[in-house]
Structure formats: structure tokens, C-alpha cells
PDB file of C-alpha atoms in Angstrom:
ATOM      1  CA  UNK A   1     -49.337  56.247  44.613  1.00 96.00           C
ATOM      2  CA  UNK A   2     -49.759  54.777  40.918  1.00 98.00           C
ATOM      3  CA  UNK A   3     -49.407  56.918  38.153  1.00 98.00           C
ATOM      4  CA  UNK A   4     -51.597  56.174  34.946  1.00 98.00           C
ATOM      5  CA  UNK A   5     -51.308  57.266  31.596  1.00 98.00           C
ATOM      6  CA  UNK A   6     -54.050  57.680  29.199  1.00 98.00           C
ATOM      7  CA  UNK A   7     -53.040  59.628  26.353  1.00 98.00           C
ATOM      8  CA  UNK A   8     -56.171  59.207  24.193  1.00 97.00           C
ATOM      9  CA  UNK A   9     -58.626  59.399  26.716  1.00 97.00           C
ATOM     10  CA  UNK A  10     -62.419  59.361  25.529  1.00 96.00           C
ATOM     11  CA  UNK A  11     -66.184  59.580  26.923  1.00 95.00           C
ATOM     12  CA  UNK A  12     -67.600  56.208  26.960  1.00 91.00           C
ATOM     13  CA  UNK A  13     -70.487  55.589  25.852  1.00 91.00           C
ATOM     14  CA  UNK A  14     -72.210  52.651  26.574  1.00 85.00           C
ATOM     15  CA  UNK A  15     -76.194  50.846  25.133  1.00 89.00           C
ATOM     16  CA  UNK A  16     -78.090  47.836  26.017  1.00 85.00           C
ATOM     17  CA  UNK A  17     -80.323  46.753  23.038  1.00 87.00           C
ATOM     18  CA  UNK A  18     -81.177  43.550  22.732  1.00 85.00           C
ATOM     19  CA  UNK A  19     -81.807  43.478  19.505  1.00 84.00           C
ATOM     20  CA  UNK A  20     -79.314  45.797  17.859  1.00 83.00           C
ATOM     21  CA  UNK A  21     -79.255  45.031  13.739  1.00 82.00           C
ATOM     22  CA  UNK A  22     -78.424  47.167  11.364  1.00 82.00           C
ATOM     23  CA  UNK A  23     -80.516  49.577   9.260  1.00 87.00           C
ATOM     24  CA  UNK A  24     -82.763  50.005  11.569  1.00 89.00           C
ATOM     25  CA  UNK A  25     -83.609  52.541  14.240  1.00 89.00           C
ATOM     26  CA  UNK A  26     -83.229  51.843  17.948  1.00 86.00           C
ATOM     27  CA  UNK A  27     -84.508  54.270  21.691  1.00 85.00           C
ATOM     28  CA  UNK A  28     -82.864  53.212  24.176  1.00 79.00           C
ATOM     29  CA  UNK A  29     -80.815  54.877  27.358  1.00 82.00           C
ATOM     30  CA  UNK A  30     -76.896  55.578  27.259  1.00 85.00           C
ATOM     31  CA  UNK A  31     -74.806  55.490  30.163  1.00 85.00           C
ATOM     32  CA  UNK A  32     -71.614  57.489  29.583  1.00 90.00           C
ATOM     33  CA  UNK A  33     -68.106  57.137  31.367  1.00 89.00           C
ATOM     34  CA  UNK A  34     -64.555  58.938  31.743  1.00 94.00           C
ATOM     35  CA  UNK A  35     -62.846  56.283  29.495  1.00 91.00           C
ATOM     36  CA  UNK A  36     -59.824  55.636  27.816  1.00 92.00           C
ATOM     37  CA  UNK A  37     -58.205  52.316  28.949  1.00 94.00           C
ATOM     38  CA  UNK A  38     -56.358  54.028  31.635  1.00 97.00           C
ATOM     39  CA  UNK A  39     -58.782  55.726  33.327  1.00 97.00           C
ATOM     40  CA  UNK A  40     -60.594  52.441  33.750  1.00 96.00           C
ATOM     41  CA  UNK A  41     -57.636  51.380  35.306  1.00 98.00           C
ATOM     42  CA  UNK A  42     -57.307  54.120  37.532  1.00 98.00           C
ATOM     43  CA  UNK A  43     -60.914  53.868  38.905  1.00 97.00           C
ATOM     44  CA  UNK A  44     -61.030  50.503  39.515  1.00 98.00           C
ATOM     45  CA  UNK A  45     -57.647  51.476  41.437  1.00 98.00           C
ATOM     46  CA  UNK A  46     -59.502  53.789  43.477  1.00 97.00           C
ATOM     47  CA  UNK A  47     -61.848  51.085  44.368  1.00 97.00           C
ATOM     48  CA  UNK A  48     -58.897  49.199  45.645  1.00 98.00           C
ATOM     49  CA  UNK A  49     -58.058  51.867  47.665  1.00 97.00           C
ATOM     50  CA  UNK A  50     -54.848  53.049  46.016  1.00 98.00           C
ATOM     51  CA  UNK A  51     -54.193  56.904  45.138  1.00 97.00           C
ATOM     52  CA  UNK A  52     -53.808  57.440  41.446  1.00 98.00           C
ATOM     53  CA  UNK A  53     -52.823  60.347  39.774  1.00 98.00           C
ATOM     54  CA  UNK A  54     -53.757  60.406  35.875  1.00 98.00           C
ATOM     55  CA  UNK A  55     -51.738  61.683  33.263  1.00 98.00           C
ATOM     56  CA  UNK A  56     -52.205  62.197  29.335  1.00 98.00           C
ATOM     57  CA  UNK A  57     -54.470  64.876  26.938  1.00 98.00           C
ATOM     58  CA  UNK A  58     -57.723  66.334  27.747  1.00 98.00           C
ATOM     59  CA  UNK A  59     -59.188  68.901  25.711  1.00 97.00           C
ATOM     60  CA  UNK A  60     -62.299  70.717  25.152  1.00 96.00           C
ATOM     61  CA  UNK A  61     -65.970  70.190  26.616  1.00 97.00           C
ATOM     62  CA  UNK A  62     -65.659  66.716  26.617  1.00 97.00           C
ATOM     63  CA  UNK A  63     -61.952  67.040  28.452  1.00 97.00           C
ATOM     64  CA  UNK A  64     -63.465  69.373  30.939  1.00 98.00           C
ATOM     65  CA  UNK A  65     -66.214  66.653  31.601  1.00 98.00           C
ATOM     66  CA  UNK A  66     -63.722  64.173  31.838  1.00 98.00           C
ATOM     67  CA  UNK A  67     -61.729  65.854  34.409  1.00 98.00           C
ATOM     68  CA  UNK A  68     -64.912  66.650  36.370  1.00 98.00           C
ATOM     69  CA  UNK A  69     -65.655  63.232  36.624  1.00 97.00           C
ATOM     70  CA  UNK A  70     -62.354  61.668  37.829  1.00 96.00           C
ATOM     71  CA  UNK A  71     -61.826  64.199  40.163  1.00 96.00           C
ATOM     72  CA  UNK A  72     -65.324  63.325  41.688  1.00 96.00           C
ATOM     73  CA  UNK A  73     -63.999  59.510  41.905  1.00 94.00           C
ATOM     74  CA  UNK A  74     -61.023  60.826  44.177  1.00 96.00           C
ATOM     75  CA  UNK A  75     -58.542  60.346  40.973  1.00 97.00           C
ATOM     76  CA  UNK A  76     -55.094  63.552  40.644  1.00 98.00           C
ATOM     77  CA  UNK A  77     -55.871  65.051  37.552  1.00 98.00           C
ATOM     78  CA  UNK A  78     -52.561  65.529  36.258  1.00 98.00           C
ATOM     79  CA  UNK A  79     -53.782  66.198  32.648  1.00 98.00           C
ATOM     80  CA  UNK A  80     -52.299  67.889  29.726  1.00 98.00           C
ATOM     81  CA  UNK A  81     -54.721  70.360  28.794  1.00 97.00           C
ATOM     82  CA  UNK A  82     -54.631  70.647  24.748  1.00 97.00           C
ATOM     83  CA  UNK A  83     -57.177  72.667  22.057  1.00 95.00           C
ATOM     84  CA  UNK A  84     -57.822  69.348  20.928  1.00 94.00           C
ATOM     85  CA  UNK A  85     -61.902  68.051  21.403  1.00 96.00           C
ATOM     86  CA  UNK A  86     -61.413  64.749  23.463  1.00 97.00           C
ATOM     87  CA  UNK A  87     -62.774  62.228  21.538  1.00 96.00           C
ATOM     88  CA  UNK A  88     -66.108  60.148  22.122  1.00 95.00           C
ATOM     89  CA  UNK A  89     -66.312  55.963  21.512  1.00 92.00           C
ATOM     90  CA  UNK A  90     -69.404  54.198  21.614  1.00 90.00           C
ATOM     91  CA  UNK A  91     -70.225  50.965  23.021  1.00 85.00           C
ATOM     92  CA  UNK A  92     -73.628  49.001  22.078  1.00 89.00           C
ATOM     93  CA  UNK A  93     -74.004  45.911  24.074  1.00 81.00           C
ATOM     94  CA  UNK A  94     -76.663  43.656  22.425  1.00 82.00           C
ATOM     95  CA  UNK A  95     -77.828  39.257  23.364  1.00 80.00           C
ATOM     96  CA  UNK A  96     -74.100  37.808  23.318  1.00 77.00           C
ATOM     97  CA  UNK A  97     -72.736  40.886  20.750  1.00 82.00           C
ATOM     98  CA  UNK A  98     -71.012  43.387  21.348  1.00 80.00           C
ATOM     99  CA  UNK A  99     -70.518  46.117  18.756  1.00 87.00           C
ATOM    100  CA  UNK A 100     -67.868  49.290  19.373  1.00 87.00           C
ATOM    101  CA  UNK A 101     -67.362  52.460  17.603  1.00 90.00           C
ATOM    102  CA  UNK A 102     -64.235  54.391  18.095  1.00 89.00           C
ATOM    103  CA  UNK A 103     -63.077  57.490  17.214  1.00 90.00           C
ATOM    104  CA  UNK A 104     -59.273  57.689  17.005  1.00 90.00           C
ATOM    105  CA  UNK A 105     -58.914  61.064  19.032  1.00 87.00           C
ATOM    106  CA  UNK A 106     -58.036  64.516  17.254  1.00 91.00           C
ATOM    107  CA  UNK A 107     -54.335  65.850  16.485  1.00 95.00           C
ATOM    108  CA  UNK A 108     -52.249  66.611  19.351  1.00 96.00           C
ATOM    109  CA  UNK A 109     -49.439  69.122  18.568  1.00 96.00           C
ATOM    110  CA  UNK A 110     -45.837  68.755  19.184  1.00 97.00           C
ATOM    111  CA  UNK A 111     -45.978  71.381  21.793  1.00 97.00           C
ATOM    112  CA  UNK A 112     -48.874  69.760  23.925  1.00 97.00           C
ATOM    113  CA  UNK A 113     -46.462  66.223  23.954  1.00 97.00           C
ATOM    114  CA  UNK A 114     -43.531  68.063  24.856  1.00 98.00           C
ATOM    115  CA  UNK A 115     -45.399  69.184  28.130  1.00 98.00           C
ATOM    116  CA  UNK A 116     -46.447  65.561  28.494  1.00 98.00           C
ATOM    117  CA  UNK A 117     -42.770  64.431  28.985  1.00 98.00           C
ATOM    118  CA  UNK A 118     -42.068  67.489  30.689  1.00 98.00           C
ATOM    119  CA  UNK A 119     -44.554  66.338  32.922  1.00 98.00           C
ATOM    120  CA  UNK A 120     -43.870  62.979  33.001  1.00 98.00           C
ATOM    121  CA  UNK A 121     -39.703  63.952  33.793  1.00 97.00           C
ATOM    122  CA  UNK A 122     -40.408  66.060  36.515  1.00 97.00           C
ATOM    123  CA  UNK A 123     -42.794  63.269  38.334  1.00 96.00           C
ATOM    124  CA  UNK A 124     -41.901  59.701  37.470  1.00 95.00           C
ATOM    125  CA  UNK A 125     -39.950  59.374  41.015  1.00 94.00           C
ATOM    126  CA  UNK A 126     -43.789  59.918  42.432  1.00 94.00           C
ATOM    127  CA  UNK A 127     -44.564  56.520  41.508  1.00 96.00           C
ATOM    128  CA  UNK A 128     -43.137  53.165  41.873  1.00 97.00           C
ATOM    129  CA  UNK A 129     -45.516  51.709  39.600  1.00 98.00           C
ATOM    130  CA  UNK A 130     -46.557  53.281  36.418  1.00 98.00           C
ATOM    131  CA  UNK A 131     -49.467  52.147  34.386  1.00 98.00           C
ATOM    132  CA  UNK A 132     -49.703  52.472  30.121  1.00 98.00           C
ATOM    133  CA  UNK A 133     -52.966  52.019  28.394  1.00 98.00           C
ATOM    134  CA  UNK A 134     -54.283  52.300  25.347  1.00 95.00           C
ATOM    135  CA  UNK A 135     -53.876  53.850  21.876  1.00 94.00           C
ATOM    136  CA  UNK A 136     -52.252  57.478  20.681  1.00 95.00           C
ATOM    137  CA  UNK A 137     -53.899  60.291  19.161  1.00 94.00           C
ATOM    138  CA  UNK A 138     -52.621  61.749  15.755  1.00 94.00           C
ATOM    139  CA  UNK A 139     -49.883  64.008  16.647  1.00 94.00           C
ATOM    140  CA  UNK A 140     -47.744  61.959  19.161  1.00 96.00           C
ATOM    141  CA  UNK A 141     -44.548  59.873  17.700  1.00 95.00           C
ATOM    142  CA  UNK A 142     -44.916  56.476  17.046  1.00 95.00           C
ATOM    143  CA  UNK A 143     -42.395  55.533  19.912  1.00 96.00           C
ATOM    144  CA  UNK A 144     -43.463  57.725  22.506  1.00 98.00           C
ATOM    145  CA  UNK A 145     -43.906  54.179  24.508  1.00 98.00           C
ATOM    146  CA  UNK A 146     -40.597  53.331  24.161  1.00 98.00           C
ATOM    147  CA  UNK A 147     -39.368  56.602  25.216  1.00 98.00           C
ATOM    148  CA  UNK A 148     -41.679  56.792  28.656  1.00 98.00           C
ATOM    149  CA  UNK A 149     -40.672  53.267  29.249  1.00 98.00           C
ATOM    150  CA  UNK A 150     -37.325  54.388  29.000  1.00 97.00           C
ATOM    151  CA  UNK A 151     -37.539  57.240  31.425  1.00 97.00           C
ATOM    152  CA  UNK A 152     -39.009  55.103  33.619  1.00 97.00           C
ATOM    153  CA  UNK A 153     -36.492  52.129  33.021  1.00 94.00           C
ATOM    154  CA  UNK A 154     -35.900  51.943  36.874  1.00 95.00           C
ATOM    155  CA  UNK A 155     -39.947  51.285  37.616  1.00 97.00           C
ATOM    156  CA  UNK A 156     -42.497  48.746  37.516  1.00 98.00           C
ATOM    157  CA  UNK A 157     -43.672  49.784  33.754  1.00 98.00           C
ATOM    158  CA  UNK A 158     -47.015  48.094  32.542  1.00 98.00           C
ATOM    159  CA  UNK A 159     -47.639  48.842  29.237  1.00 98.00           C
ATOM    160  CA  UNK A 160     -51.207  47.606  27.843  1.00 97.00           C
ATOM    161  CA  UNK A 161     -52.026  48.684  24.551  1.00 96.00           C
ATOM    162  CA  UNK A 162     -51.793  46.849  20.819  1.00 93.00           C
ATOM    163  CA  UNK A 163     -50.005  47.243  17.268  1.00 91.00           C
ATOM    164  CA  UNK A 164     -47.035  49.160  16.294  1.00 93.00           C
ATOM    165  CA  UNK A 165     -47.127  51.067  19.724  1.00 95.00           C
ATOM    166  CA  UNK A 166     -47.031  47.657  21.692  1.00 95.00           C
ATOM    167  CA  UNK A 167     -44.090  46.534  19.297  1.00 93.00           C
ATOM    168  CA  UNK A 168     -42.363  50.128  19.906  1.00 95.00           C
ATOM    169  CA  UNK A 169     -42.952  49.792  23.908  1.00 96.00           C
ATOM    170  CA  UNK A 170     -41.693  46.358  23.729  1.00 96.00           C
ATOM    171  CA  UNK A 171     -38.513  48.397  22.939  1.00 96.00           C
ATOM    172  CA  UNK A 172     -38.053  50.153  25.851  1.00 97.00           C
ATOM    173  CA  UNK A 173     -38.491  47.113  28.715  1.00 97.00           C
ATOM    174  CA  UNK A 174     -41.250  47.296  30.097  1.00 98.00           C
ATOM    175  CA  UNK A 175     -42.257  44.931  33.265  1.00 98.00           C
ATOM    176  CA  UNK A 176     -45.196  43.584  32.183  1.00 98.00           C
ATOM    177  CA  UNK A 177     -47.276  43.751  28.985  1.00 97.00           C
ATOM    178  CA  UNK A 178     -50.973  42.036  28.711  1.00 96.00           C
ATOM    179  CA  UNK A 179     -51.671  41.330  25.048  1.00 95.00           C
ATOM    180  CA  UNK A 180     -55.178  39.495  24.556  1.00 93.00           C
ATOM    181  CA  UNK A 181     -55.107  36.063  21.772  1.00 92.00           C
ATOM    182  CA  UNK A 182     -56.669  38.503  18.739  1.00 93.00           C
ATOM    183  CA  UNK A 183     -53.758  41.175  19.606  1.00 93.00           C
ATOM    184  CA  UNK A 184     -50.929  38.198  20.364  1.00 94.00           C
ATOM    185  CA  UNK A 185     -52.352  36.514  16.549  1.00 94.00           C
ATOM    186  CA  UNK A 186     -52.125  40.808  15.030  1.00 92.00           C
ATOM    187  CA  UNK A 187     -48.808  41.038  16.041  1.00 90.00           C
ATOM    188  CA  UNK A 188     -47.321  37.707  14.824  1.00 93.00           C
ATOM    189  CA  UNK A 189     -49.579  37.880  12.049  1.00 92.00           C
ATOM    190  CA  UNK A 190     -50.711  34.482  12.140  1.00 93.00           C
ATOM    191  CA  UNK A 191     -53.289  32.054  13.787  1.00 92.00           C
ATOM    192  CA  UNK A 192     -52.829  30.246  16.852  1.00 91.00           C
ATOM    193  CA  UNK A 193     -55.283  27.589  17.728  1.00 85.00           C
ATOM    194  CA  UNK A 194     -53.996  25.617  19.672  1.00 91.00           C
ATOM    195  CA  UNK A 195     -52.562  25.985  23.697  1.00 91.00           C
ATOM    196  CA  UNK A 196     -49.019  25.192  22.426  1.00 94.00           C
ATOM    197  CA  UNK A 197     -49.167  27.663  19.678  1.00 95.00           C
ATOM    198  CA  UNK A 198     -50.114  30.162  21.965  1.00 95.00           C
ATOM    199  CA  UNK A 199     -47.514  29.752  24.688  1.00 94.00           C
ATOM    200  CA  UNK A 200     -44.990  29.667  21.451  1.00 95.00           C
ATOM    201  CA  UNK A 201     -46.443  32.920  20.046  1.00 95.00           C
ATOM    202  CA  UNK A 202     -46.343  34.563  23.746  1.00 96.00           C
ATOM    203  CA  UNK A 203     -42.474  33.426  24.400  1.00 96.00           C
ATOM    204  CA  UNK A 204     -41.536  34.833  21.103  1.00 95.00           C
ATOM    205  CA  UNK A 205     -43.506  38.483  21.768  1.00 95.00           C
ATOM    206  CA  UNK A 206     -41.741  38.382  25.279  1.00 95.00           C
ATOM    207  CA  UNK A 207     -38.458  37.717  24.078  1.00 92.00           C
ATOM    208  CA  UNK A 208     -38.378  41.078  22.062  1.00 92.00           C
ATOM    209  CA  UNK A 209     -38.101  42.776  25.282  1.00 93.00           C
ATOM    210  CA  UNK A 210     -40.579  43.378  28.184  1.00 95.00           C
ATOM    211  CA  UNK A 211     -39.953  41.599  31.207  1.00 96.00           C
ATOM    212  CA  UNK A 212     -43.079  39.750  32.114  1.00 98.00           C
ATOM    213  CA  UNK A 213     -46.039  38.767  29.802  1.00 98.00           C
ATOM    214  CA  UNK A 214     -49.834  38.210  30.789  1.00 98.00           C
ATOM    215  CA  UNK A 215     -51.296  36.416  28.185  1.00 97.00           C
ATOM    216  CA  UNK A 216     -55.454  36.897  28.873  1.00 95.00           C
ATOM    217  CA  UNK A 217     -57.641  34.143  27.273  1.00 94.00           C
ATOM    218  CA  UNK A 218     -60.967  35.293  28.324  1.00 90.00           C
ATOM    219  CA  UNK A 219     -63.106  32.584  29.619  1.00 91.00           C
ATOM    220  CA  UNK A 220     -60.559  30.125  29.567  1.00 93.00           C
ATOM    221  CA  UNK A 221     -58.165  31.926  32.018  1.00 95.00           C
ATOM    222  CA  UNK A 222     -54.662  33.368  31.259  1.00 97.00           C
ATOM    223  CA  UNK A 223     -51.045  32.594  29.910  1.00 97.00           C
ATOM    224  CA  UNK A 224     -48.602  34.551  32.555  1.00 98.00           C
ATOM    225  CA  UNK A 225     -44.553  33.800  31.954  1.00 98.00           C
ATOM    226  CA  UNK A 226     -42.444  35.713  34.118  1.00 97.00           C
ATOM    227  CA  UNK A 227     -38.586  37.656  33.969  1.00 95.00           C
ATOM    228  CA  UNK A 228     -37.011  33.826  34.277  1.00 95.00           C
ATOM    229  CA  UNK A 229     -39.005  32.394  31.568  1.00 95.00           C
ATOM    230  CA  UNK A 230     -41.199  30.283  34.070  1.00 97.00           C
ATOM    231  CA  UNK A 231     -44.442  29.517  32.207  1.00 97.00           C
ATOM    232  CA  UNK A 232     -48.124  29.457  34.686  1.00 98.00           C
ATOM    233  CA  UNK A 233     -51.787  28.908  33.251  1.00 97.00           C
ATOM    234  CA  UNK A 234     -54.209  30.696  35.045  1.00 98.00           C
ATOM    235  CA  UNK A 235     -57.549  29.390  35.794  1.00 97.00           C
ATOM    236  CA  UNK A 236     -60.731  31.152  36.057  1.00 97.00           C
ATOM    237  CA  UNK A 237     -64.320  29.611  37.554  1.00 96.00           C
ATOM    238  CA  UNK A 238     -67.131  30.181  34.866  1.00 94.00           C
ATOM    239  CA  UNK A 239     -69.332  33.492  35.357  1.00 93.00           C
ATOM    240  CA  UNK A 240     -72.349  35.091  33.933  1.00 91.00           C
ATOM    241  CA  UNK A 241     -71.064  38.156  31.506  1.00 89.00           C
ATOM    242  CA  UNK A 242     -73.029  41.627  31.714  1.00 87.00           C
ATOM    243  CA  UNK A 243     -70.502  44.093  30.390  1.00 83.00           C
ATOM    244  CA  UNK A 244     -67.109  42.684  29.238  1.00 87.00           C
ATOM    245  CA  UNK A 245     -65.898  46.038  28.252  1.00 83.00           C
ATOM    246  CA  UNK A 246     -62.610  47.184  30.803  1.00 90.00           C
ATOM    247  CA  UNK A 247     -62.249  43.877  31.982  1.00 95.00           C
ATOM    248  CA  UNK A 248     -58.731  43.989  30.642  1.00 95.00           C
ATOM    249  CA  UNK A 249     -58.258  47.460  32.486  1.00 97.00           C
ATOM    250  CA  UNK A 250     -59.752  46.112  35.741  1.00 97.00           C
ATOM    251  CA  UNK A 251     -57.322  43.256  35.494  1.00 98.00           C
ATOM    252  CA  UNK A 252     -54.437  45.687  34.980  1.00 98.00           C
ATOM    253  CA  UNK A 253     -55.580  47.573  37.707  1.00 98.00           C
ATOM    254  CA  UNK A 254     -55.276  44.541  40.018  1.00 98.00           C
ATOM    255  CA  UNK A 255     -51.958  43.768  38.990  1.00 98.00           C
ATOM    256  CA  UNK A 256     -50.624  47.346  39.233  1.00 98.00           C
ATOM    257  CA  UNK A 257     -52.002  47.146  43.096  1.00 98.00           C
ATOM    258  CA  UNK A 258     -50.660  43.447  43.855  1.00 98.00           C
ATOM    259  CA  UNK A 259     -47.381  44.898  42.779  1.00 97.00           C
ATOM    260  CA  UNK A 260     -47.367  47.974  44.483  1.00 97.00           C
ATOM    261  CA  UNK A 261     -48.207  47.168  48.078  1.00 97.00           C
ATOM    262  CA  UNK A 262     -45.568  44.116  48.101  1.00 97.00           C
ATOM    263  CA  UNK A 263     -48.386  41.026  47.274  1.00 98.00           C
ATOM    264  CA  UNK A 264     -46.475  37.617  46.117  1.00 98.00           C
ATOM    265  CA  UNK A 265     -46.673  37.067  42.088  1.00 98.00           C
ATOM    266  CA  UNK A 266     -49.318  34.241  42.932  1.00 97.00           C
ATOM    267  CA  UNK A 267     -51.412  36.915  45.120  1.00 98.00           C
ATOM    268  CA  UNK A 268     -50.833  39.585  42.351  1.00 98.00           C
ATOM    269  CA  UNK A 269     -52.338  37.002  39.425  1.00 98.00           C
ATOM    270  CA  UNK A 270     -55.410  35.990  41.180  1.00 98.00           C
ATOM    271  CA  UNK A 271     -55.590  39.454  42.120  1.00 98.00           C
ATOM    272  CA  UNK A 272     -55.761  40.981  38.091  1.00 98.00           C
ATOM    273  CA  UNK A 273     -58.263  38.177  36.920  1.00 98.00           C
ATOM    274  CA  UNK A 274     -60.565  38.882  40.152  1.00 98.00           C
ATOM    275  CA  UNK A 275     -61.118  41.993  39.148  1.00 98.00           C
ATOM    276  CA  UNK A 276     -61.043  41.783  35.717  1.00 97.00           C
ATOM    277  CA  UNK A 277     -63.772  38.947  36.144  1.00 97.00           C
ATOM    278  CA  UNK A 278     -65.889  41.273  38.629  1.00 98.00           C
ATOM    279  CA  UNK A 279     -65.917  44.020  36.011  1.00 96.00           C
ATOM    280  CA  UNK A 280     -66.887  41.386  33.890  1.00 95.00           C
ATOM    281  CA  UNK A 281     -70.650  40.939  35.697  1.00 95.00           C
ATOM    282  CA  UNK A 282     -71.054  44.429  36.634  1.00 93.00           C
ATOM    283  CA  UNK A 283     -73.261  46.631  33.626  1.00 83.00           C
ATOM    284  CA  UNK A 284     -70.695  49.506  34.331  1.00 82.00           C
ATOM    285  CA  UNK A 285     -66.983  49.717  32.892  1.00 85.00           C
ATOM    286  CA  UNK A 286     -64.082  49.841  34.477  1.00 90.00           C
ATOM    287  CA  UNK A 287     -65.813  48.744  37.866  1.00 94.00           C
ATOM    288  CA  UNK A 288     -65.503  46.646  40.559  1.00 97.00           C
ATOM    289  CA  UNK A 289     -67.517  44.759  43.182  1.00 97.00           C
ATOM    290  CA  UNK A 290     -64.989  44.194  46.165  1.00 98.00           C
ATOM    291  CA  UNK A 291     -66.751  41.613  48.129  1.00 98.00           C
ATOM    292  CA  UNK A 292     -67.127  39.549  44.637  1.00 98.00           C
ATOM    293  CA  UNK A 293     -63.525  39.491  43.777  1.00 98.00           C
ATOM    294  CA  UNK A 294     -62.731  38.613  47.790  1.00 98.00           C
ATOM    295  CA  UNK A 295     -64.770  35.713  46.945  1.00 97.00           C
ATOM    296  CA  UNK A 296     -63.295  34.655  43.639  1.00 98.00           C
ATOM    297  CA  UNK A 297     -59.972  35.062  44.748  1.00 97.00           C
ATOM    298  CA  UNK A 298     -60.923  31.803  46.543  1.00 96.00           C
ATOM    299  CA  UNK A 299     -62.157  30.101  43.188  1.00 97.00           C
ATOM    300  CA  UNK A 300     -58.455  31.240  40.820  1.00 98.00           C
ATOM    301  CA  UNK A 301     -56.320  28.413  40.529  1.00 98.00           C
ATOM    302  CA  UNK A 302     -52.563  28.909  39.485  1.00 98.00           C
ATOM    303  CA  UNK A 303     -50.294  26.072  37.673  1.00 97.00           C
ATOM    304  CA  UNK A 304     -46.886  26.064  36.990  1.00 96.00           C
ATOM    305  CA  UNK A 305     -46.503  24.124  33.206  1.00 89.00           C
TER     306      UNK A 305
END
């Protein structure tokens, strides 16, 4: 079993128009999710065929929803249930734009994240893989990264998420973060434009502490450098994009299940960017089409530099 942790979970909500400008007024049909980066991860999990059991805060109407739905997808709801509304992000999906809309999650109180790492203390020897996405709602510590990856020290930690928590969980070891090029350039605070400026920028993030980093490029493949400082460029075949929203949480989720059920590093690699490329031509988020990633597994190259 994989354990995921989504502490600011939200409804997705996701619209195709064309069109989309501003000042103006649009109809058009939503299609809404269980989101949060780790519950993308944890479905597309499911669709692997992998138990998950999800962890984090869920509160209100739009928590109760939440846990409705990933319960119907097969997923342990292991939530936190808090008097704090779950929060709602919007996704509109226009000709080659993409525009998103995110709310950053009510206040958690101090009780609610005490219960968390209760939680989390009592079950971490469930899972030999644990899986960390996305941001934190007002209320929880700025570290609380650092301190999970800590309690977890003797796991397989991956820790996806950006900014001062990213720096924080950097702290505490984790085996693998997957930093993107506009979250690598945020946390250096500087360009990189070229390939050689990006495998510079990734070796110095890595060498604050995690173990392994997974540097995603998005059409042009992936930076991955591993625990003995061994650099490989991913390649990826060229695809028609429908929804490129989760793709980063699909290719987590392939990685999380390459490492847990004893797949080779090379195996585990062509594994993530499968499925993060399948979610890529699917409309939905934080989905899967098995037979397509079978079939691109065949098309991922993997070069040692």
C-alpha cells in the first residue's frame, strides 16, 4: 500500500472554451474532480492497481463530497476531518491556454494538524512508500514537510510541491523531489535557458538535501539525477495535448508504483513520464489510459549524460 498526503485538498473544477477572453461572458459545461495534487496521484495509483490510502484535511460539504468520491474510486479515506470548508480551484482550458484559479484553502487549527501527525505517527510503518503533494492551507507550520519527512526518514519519501515548503522539505531528506523549470527558476530565483543551466540549477537544488531529483521539462522530456549524482535525460515521443492539468501527479504516481513493487530505476522513469504523458491526452485530470502508456513505454528513451 502507498500512502498519499494531500493536505490542501480541493474540488476541481475544470472548462473547455475555446475562446475564453476576458470581460466577457461565457456557457459552457464544468466537469468537477476530487483534486488536490495528491489525490490525482492516488487515483491514477488506483488505475495502476496499487491500494492507496489518503491522508490530509477535509472539511465541510465540499470535504464530504470529496470523500464520497475517492471512496467510490476504491481510494482509504484516511482524512482529517476539520470545520474548515475545503476549498474549490478552477481550471478553464481554452485553444493552446490554459488559465487556473486557485483558492489557497481556509485556516486549519493547531488542533486539526496535531491529529494529522498523530495520524501520520501511528501509520507511517503501513507504507513503504509515501507520497507528498501540493501546497498547505493557512494554519499548518511552514515546516510541516520537513517534519513528516523526518518521521518518515526510513521510507521512500516523494515530496512534490513548490516554494518555501519545497525548500523546508528539502530539509528533511526526502527520496525524490520533482520540481518543474518555472518552480526550479522560483527557487533559485533566476533564469535558466539553456540545458546546462538547467542541469546546474537542478544539482545545486539537490545538493540541499533530497536524495533523488526529477527534473520535468514538459515536451522536451525530463532531467532525473539520482542518490550518486549520476545525471540521465529523459526523452519523450511528441503527443497531441487535451488536458495537461495532473500530468505532474500522474507522473508521480508512476514513480511511486515503479518504486514500490521493486521495478529497476530505468523501468520506474519510463514508467512516471508514461503516465504523466497519458494524462496528458486524456480531457480528465489525474487519469490514465493503461493500454496508451503500455504503448509509450515502448517510445521513452533514457540517456546517461
Amino acid at each position: 500500500m502507498i500512502l498519499t498526503i494531500t493536505l490542501n485538498p480541493a474540488i476541481d473544477v475544470r472548462y473547455k472554451i475555446d475562446n475564453f477572453e476576458i470581460n466577457n461572458v461565457f456557457r459552457g459545461n464544468s466537469h468537477k474532480t476530487a483534486g488536490g495534487k495528491g489525490l490525482n496521484v492516488s487515483r491514477v495509483l488506483q488505475l495502476l492497481g496499487e491500494k492507496v490510502e489518503a491522508s490530509g484535511f477535509l472539511g465541510g460539504n465540499s470535504g464530504e463530497w470529496i470523500s464520497s468520491k475517492i471512496q467510490e474510486d476504491g481510494i482509504v479515506d484516511s482524512f482529517i476531518k476539520t470545520n474548515s470548508e475545503t476549498r474549490t480551484c478552477i481550471a478553464i482550458l481554452g485553444n493552446n491556454t490554459q488559465t487556473e484559479i486557485l483558492e489557497p484553502g481556509q485556516k486549519v487549527s493547531q488542533e486539526d494538524v496535531n491529529k494529522f501527525l498523530e495520524f501520520f505517527r501511528e501509520n507511517i510503518n503501513k507504507s513503504e512508500t509515501i507520497c507528498i503533494s501540493g501546497s498547505v492551507p493557512e494554519g499548518v507550520q511552514e515546516d510541516i514537510y520537513e517534519v513528516i519527512c523526518e518521521l518518515a526518514k526510513d521510507k521512500k519519501v516523494l515530496l512534490d510541491t513548490s516554494g518555501k515548503f519545497l525548500i523546508n522539505g528539502i530539509k528533511g531528506q526526502p527520496y525524490l523531489i520533482k520540481p518543474n523549470r518555472e518552480e526550479l527558476e522560483n527557487l533559485l530565483g533566476r533564469e535558466l535557458l539553456s540545458f546546462d543551466e538547467l542541469l546546474k540549477g537542478a544539482k545545486e537544488i539537490k545538493n540541499k538535501g533530497c536524495k533523488n531529483l526529477l527534473l520535468s521539462l514538459g515536451k522536451d522530456g525530463a532531467i532525473f539525477i539520482n542518490e550518486n549524482d549520476e545525471v540521465f535525460k529523459i526523452n519523450i515521443p511528441k503527443i497531441k495535448v487535451k488536458n495537461p492539468v495532473g500530468s505532474g501527479d500522474s507522473s508521480i504516481a508512476g514513480f511511486a508504483y515503479g518504486l514500490n513493487n521493486g521495478k529497476s530505476m530505468n523501468e520506474t522513469l519510463k514508467l512516471s513520464m508514461a503516465c504523466g504523458i497519458s494524462n496528458a491526452m486524456i480531457e480528465g485530470t489525474g487519469i490514465i489510459d493503461l493500454d496508451t502508456v503500455k504503448d509509450l513505454l515502448e517510445k521513452i528513451t533514457i540517456e546517461k549524460i
